[in-house]
mmCIF file of C-alpha atoms in Angstrom:
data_model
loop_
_atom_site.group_PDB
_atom_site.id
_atom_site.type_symbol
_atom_site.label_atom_id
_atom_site.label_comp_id
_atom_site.label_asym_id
_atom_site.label_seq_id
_atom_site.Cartn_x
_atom_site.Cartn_y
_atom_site.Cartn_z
ATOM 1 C CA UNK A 161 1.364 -4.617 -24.178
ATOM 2 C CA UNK A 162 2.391 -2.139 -21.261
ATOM 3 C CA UNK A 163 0.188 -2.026 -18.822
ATOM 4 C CA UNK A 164 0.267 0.911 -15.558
ATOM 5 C CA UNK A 165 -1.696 0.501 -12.256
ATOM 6 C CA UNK A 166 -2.257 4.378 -10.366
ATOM 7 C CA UNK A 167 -1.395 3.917 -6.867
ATOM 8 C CA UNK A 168 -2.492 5.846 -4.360
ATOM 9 C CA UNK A 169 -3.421 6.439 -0.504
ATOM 10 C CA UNK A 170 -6.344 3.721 0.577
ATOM 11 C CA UNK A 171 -9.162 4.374 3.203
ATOM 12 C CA UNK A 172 -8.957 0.370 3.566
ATOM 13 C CA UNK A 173 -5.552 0.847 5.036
ATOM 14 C CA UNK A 174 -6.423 3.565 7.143
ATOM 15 C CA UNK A 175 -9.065 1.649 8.660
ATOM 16 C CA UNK A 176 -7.268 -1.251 8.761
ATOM 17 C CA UNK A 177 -4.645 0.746 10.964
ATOM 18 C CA UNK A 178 -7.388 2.622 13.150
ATOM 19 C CA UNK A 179 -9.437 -0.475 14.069
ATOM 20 C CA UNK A 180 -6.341 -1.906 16.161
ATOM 21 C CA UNK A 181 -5.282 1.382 17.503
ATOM 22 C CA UNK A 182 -8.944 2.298 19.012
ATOM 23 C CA UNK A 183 -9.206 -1.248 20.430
ATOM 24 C CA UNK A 184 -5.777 -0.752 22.336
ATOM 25 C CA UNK A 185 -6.494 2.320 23.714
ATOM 26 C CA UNK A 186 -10.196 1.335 24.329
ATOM 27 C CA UNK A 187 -8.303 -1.499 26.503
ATOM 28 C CA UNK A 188 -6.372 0.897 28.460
ATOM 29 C CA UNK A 189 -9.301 3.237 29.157
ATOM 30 C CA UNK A 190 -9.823 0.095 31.745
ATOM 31 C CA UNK A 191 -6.418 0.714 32.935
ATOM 32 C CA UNK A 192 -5.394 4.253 33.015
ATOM 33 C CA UNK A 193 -7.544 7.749 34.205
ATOM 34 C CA UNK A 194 -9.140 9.987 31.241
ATOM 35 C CA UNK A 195 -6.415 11.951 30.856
ATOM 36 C CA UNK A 196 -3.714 9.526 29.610
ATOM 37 C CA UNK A 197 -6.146 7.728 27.666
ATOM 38 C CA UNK A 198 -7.717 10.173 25.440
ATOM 39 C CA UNK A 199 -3.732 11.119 25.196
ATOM 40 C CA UNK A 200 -3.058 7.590 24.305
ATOM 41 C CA UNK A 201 -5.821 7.514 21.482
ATOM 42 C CA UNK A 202 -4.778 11.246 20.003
ATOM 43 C CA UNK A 203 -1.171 9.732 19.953
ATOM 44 C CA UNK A 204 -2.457 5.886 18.601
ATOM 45 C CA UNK A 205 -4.228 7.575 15.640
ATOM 46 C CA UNK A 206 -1.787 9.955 14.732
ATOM 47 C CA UNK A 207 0.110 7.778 14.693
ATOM 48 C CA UNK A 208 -1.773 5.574 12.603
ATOM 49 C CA UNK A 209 -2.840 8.080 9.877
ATOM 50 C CA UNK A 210 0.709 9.401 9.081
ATOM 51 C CA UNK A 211 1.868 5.460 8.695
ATOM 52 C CA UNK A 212 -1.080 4.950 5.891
ATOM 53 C CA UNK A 213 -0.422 8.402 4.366
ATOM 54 C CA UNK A 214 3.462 8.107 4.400
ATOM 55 C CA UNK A 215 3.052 4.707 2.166
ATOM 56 C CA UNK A 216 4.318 5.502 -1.447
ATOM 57 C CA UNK A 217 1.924 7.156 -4.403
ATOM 58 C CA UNK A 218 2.488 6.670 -8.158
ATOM 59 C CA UNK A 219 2.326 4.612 -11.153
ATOM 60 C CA UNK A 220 3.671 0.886 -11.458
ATOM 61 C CA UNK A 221 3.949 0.309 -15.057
ATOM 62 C CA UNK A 222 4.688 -3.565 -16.422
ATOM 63 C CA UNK A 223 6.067 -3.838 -19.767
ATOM 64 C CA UNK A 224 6.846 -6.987 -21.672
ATOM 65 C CA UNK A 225 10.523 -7.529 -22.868
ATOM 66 C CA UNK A 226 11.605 -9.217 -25.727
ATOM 67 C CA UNK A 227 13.496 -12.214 -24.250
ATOM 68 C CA UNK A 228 9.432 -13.096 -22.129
ATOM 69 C CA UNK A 229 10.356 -11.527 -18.703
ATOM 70 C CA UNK A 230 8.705 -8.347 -17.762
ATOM 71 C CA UNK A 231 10.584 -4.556 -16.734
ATOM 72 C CA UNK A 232 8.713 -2.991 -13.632
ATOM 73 C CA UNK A 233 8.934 0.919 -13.728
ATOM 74 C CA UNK A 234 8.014 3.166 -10.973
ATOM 75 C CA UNK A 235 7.139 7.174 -11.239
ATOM 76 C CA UNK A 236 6.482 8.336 -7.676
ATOM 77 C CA UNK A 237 3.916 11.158 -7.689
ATOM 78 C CA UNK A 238 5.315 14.535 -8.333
ATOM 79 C CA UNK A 239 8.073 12.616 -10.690
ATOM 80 C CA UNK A 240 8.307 13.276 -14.402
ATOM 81 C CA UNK A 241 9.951 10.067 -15.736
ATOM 82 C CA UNK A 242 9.590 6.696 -14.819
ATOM 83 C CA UNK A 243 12.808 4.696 -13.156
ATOM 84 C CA UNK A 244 13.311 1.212 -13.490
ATOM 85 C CA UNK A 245 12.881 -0.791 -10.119
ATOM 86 C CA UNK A 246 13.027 -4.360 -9.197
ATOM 87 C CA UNK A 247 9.912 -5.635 -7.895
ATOM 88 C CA UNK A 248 8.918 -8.945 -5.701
ATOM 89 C CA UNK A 249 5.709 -10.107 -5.130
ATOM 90 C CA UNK A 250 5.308 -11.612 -1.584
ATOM 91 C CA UNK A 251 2.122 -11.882 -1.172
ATOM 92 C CA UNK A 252 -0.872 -12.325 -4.163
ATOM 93 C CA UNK A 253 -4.227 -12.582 -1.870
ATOM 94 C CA UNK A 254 -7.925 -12.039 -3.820
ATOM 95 C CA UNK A 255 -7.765 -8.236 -2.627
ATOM 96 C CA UNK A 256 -4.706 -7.595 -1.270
ATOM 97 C CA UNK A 257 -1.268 -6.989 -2.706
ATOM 98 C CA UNK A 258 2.185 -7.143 -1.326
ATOM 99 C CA UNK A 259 5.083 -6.399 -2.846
ATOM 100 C CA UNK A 260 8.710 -5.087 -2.571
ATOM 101 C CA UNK A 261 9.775 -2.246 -4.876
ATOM 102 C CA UNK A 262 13.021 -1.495 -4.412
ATOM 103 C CA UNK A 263 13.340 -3.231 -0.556
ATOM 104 C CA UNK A 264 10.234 -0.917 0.267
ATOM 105 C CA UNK A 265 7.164 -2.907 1.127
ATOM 106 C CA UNK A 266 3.737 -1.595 -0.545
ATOM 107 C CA UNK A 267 0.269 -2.935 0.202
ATOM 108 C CA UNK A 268 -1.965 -2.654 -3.180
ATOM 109 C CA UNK A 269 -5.608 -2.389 -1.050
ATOM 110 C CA UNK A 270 -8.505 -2.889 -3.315
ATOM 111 C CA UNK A 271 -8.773 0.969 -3.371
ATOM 112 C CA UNK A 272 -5.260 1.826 -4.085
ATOM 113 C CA UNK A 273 -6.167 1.668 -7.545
ATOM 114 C CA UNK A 274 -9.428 1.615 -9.849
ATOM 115 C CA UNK A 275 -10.557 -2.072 -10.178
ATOM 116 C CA UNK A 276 -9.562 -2.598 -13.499
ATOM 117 C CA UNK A 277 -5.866 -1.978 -12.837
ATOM 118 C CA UNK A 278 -5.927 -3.787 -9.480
ATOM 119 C CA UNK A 279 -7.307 -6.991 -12.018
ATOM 120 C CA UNK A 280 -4.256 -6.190 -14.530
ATOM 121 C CA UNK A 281 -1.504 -6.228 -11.917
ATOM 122 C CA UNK A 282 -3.030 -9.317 -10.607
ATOM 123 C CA UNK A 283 -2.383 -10.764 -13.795
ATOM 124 C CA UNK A 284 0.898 -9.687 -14.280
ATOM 125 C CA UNK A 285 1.864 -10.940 -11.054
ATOM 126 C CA UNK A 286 0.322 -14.483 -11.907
ATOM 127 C CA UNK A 287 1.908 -14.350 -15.460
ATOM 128 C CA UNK A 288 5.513 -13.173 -14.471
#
């Protein structure tokens, strides 16, 4: 039985990537005048909102193949048709996800996906 998990852009990630950043330059308001500071934090969260958004959208779909191993298939959003892709799981946490598709690291956050899907790729993972 296939099974697909919707992936998209998290606000867990985001904050995940903003909490650091604002601490940093929240250090170096100690350090530096107002100027390069509030420079600093423009440039920190930038910086930190185009690395969450540039993370990859789409649909990881598991299907079952007849010799008991499972084919991984990834459509990236905007994509018709789904490509095959090798994928690793490196890391299998209670909430988050981390895997290799392809050599390219992506972080399933709790709300990459709707909770029922995040469950199903859990198991997946666990099974395969």
């Amino acid at each position: 039985m296939p099974t697909a998990c919707r992936i998209g852009p998290s606000r867990l990630a985001l904050l995940a990537h903003l909490l650091p950043a604002t601490a940093v330059a929240g250090l170096l308001c100690f350090v530096l005048s107002p100027a390069p500071w509030l420079a600093l934090l423009l440039l920190l969260l930038t910086l930190a909102i185009l690395a969450v958004r540039r993370g990859p959208c789409g649909e990881l779909r598991a299907e079952a193949d007849p010799s008991g191993g499972v084919r991984w298939r990834w459509c990236a959003a905007g994509d018709k048709e789904a490509r095959p892709v090798s994928l690793r799981c490196d890391y299998l946490g209670p909430w988050l996800i981390g895997l290799r598709l392809d050599g390219r690291r992506l972080w399933v956050w709790p709300d990459s996906c709707s909770p029922q899907a995040h469950r199903e790729l859990r198991r997946w993972l666990v099974r395969h």
